[in-house]
Coordinates of C-alpha atoms and ligand atoms in Angstrom, one line a residue:
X1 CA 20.8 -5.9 -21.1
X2 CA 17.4 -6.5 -20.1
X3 CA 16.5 -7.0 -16.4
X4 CA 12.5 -6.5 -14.5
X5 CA 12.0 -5.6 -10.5
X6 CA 9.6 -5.7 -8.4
X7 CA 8.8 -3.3 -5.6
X8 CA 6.4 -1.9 -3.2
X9 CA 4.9 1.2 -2.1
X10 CA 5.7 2.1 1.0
X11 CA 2.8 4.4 3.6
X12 CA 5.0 6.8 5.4
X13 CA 4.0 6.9 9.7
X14 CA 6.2 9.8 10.2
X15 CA 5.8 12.0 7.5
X16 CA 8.4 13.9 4.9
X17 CA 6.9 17.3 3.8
X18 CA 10.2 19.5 2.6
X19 CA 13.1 19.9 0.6
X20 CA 16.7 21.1 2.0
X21 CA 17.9 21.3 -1.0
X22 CA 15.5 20.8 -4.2
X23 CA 18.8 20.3 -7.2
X24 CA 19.5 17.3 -5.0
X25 CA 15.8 16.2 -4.0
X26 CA 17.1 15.8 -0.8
X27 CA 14.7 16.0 2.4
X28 CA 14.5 18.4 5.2
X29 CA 14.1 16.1 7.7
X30 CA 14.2 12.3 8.2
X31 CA 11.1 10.2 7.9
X32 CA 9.6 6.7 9.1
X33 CA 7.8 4.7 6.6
X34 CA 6.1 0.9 6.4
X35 CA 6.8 -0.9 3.2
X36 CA 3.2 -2.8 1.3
X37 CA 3.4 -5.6 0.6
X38 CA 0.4 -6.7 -1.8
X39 CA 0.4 -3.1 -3.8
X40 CA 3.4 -3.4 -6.5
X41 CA 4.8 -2.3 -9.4
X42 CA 7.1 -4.3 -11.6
X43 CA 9.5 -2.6 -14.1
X44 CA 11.5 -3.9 -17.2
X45 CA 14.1 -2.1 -18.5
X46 CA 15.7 -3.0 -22.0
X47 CA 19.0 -0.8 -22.8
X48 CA 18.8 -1.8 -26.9
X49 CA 21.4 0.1 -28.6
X50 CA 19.3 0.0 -32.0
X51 CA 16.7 2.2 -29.9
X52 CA 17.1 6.2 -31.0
X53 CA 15.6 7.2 -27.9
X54 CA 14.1 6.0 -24.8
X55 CA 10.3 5.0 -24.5
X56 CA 8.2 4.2 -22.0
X57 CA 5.0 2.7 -21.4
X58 CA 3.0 2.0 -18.4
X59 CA 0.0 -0.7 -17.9
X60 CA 0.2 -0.8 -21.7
X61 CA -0.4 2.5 -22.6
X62 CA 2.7 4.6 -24.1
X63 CA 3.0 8.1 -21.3
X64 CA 5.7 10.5 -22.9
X65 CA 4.9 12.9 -20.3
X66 CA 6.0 10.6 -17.6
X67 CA 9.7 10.3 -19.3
X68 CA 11.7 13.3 -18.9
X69 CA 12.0 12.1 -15.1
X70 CA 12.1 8.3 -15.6
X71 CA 15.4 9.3 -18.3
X72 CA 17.2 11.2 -15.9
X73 CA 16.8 8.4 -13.2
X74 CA 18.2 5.9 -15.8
X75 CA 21.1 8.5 -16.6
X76 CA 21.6 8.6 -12.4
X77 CA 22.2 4.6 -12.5
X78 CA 23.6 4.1 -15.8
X79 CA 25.4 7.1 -16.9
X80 CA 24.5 9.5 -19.8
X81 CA 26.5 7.5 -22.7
X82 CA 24.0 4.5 -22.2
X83 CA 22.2 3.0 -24.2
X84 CA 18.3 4.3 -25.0
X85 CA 16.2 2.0 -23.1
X86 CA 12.6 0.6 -23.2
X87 CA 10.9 0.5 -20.1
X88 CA 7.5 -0.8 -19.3
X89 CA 6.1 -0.6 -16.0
X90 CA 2.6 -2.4 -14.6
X91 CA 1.3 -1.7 -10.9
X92 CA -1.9 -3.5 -9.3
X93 CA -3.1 -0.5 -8.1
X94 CA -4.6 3.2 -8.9
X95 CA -1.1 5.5 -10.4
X96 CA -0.8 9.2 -9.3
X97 CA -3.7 9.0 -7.0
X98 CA -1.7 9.2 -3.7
X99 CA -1.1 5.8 -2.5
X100 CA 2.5 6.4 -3.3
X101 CA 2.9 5.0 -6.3
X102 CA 5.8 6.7 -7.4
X103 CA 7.7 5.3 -4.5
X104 CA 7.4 2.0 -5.6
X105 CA 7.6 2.9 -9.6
X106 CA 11.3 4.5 -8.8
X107 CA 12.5 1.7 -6.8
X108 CA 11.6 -0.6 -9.1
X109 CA 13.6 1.3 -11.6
X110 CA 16.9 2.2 -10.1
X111 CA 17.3 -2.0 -9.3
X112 CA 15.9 -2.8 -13.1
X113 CA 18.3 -0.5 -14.4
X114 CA 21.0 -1.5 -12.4
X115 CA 20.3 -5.0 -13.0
X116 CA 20.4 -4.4 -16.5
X117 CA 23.2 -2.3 -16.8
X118 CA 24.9 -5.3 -14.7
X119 CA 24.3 -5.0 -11.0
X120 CA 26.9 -3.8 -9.3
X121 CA 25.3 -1.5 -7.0
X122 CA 24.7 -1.3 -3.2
X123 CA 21.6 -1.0 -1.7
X124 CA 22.6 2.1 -0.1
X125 CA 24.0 4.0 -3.4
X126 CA 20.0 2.3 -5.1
X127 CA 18.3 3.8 -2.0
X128 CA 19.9 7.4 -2.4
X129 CA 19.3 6.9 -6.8
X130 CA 16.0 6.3 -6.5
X131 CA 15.7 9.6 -3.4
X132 CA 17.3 11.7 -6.1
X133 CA 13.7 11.0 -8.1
X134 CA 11.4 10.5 -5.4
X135 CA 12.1 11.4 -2.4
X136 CA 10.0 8.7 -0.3
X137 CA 11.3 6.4 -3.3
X138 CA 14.3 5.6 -1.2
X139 CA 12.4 3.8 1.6
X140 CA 10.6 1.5 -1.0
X141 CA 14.4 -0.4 -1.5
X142 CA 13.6 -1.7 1.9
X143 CA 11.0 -4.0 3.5
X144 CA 9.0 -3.6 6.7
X145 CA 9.7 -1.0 8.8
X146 CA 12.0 2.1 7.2
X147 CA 13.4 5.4 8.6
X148 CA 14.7 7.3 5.9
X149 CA 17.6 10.2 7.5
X150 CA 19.6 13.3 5.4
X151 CA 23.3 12.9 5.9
X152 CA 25.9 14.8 4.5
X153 CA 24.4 15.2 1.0
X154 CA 22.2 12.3 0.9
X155 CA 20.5 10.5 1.9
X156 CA 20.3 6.7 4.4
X157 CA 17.9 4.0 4.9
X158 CA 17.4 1.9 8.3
X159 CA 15.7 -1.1 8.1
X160 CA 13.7 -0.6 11.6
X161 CA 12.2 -4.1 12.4
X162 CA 11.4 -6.7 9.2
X163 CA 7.8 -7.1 8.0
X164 CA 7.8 -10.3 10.1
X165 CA 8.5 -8.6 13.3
X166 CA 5.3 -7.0 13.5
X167 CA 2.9 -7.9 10.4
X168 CA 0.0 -4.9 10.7
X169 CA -2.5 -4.9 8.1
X170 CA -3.4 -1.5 5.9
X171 CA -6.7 -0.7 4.4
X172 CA -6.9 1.8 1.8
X173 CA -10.3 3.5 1.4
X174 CA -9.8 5.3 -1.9
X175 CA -12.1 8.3 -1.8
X176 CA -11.1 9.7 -5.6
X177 CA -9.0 8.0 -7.9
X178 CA -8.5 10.5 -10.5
X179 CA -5.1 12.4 -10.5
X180 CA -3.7 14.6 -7.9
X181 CA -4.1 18.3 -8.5
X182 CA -0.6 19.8 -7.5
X183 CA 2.4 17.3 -7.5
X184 CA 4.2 16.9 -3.9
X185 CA 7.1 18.6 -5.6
X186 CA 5.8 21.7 -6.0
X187 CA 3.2 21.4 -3.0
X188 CA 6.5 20.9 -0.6
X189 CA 8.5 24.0 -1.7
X190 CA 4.8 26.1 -1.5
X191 CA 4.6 24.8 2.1
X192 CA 8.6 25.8 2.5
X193 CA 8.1 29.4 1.6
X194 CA 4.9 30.3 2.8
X195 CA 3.7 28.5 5.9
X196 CA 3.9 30.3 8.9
X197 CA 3.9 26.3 10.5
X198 CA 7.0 25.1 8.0
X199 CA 9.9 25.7 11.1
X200 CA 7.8 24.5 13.9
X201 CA 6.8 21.3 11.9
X202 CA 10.8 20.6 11.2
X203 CA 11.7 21.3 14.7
X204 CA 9.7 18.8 16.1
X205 CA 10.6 16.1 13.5
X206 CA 13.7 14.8 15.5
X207 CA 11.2 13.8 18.9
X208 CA 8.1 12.3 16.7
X209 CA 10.5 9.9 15.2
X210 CA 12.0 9.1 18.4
X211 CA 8.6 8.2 19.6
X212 CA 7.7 6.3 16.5
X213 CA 10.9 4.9 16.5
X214 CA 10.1 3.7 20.1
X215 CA 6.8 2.2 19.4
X216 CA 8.0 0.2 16.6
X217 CA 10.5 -1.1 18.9
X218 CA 8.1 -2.6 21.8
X219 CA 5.3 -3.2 19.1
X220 CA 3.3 -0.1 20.8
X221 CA 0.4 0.1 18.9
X222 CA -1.2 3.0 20.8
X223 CA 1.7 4.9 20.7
X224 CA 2.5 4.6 17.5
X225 CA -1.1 5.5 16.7
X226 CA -1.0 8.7 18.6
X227 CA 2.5 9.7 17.1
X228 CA 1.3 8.8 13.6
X229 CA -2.1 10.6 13.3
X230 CA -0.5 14.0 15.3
X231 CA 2.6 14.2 12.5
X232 CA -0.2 13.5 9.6
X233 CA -2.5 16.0 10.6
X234 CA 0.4 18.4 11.4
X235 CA 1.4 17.6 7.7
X236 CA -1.6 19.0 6.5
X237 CA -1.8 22.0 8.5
X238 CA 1.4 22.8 7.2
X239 CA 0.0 22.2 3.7
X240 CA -3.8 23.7 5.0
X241 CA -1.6 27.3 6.3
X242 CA 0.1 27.3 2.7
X243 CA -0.2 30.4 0.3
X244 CA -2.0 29.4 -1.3
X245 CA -3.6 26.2 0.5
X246 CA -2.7 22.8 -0.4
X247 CA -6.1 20.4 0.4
X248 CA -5.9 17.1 -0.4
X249 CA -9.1 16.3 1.8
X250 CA -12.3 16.0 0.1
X251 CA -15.6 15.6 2.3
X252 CA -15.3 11.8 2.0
X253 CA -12.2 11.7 3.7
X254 CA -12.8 13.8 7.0
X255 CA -15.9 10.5 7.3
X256 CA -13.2 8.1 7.0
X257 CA -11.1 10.0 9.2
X258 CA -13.8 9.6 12.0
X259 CA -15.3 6.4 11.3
X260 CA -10.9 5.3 12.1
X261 CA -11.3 6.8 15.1
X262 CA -15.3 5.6 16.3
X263 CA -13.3 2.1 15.8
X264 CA -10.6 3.3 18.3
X265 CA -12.7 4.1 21.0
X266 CA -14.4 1.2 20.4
X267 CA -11.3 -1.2 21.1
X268 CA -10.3 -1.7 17.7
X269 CA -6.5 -1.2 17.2
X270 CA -6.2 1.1 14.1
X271 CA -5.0 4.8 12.8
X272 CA -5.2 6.5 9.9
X273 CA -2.9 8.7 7.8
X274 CA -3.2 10.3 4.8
X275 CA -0.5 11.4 2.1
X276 CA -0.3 14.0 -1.0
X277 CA -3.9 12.9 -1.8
X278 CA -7.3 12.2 -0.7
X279 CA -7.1 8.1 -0.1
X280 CA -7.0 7.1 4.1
X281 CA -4.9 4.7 5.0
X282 CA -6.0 2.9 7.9
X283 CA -3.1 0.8 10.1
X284 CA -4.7 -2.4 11.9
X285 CA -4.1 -5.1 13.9
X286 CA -4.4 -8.4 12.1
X287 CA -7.7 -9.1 14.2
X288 CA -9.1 -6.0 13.6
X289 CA -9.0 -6.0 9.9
X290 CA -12.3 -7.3 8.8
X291 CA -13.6 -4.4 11.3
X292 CA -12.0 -1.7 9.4
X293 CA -12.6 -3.4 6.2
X294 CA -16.4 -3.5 6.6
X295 CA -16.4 0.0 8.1
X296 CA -14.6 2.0 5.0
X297 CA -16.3 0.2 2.6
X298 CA -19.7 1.3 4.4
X299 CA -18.6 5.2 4.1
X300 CA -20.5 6.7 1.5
X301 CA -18.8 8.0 -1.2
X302 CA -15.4 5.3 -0.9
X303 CA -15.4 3.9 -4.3
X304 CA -12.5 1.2 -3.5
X305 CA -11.3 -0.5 -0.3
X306 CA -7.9 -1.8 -0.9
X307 CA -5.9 -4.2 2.0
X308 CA -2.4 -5.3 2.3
X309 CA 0.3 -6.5 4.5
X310 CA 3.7 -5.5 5.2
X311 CA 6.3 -6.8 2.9
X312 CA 9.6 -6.7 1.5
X313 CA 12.6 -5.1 0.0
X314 CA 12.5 -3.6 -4.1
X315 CA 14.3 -6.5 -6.0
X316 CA 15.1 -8.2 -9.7
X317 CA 12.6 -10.3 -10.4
X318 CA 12.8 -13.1 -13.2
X319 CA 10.6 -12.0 -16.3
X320 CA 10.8 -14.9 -18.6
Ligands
PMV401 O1 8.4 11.4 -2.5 P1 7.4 12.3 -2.8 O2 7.9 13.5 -3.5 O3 6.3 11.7 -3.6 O4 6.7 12.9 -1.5 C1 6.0 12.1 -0.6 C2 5.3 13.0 0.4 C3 4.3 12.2 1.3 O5 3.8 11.1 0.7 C4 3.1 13.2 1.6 C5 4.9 11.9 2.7 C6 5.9 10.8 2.7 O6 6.8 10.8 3.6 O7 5.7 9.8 1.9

């Protein structure tokens, strides 16, 4: 009745920014992610019927606050009459500060608590568990490349093209580590009601993940660059044309911003994109990574350059 798994953020390239229907946390649009794979987070889950009530701890430290939403998960996957659980999570990398860690943290989840409860569900029915908590948490049950759709309901996720099939590098110049100021959540459905940009951004969803969809395909770099940065920065100026305005930008990451792009018009392959936070994640070539490395590291004010690979799929790991 006890059972640990491991999974990955995931760094979405074509980005989801809206709810159609907020009960069932289900996107407005479909979305095209790439799966980390040095970044983690590893979960255990204990069902222990002499427990009274669930706990939870994370790196160590006991976070009541976080448990309301990690309970209802565990009621999604196991059912209400279950058994109160004790879950413990670690990750090897800065929590709530926009590098998508609760992607990761509910994928690891929904396959511990499956596995505890006994395994016997699909990756599909995990996927759309762990999108009824997190929306982007659903592309973390896959590795590589991920496209996330709504369908009837719910939710389905693609497996684009494996890690393997095109192994980019990400480096993560972290600008601010502290905690986010307004939850995506609540940021999403301020964008849906108020920004004059909210339609326009959905209705031209359907052809940026066609062309993402593309480049991933032939291994485009340029064009998935181009695709990537225009859906982030319209992202943000759906957030930016909020009432009132969601900025996740500090001054540290418009520099990053451009010293991504000096490098691209000097012949490095690489793009950035940026999420519900003020971290810039800059997509590489392999070759180009000590480039990109050295030139984050150099902008004044990053306080942490972190670097990863593409990698793999949430699953139970063994935690004897
Ligand atoms: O899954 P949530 O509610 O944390 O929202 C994720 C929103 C973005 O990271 C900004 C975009 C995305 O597609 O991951």
């Amino acid at each position: 009745m006890r059972a640990t798994a491991r999974a990955h953020p995931n760094i979405a390239l074509i980005k989801y920014w809206g709810k159609r229907d907020s009960v069932r946390n289900l996107p407005a649009a479909g979305s095209i992610s790439a799966t980390l794979g040095d970044l983690w987070t590893s979960m255990t889950v204990d069902l222990d019927e002499s427990l009274q009530a669930d706990v939870l701890a994370v790196n160590g430290r006991g976070r009541a606050d976080l448990l309301p939403r990690v309970a209802r998960c565990l009621d999604d996957v196991l059912g209400t009459s279950r058994a109160a659980a004790r879950v413990a999570s670690r990750a090897n990398f800065p929590i709530a500060a926009g590098i998508a860690s609760s992607a990761s943290a509910f994928a690891a989840l929904v396959v511990a608590a499956d596995a505890a409860g006994g395994g016997r569900r699909s990756t599909a029915e995990l996927a759309s568990l762990a999108g009824r908590a997190s929306g982007s948490a659903a592309r973390s049950l896959c590795g590589g490349f991920v496209e996330l759709q709504p369908a009837d309901g719910d939710v389905t996720v693609t497996s684009l093209r494996p890690a393997s099939g095109w192994p980019l590098r990400v480096v993560i110049a972290v600008t601010d580590a502290g905690p986010k100021a307004v939850g995506s959540t609540e940021a999403m459905e301020i964008s849906r009601a108020t920004s004059p940009f909210y339609a326009r951004w959905l209705e031209q969803q359907a052809d940026d993940l066609a062309a993402a969809r593309a480049a991933i395909a032939a291994r485009d770099f340029s064009g998935l660059a181009t695709v990537a940065e225009h859906n982030c920065l319209k992202m943000h100026s759906v957030m930016w044309s909020s009432r009132p305005p969601i900025v996740y930008w500090n001054g540290v990451t418009l520099d990053c911003m451009r010293a991504v792009r000096e490098l691209r018009s000097e012949g490095s392959d690489v793009f950035f994109t940026i999420d519900a936070g003020p971290q810039v994640k800059a997509f590489c070539a392999a070759a180009d990574e000590a480039r990109v490395h050295a030139a984050l590291a150099a902008v004044a004010g990053v306080t942490d350059v972190l670097v990863s690979g593409l990698g793999e799929a949430a699953v139970p790991i063994d935690d004897a």
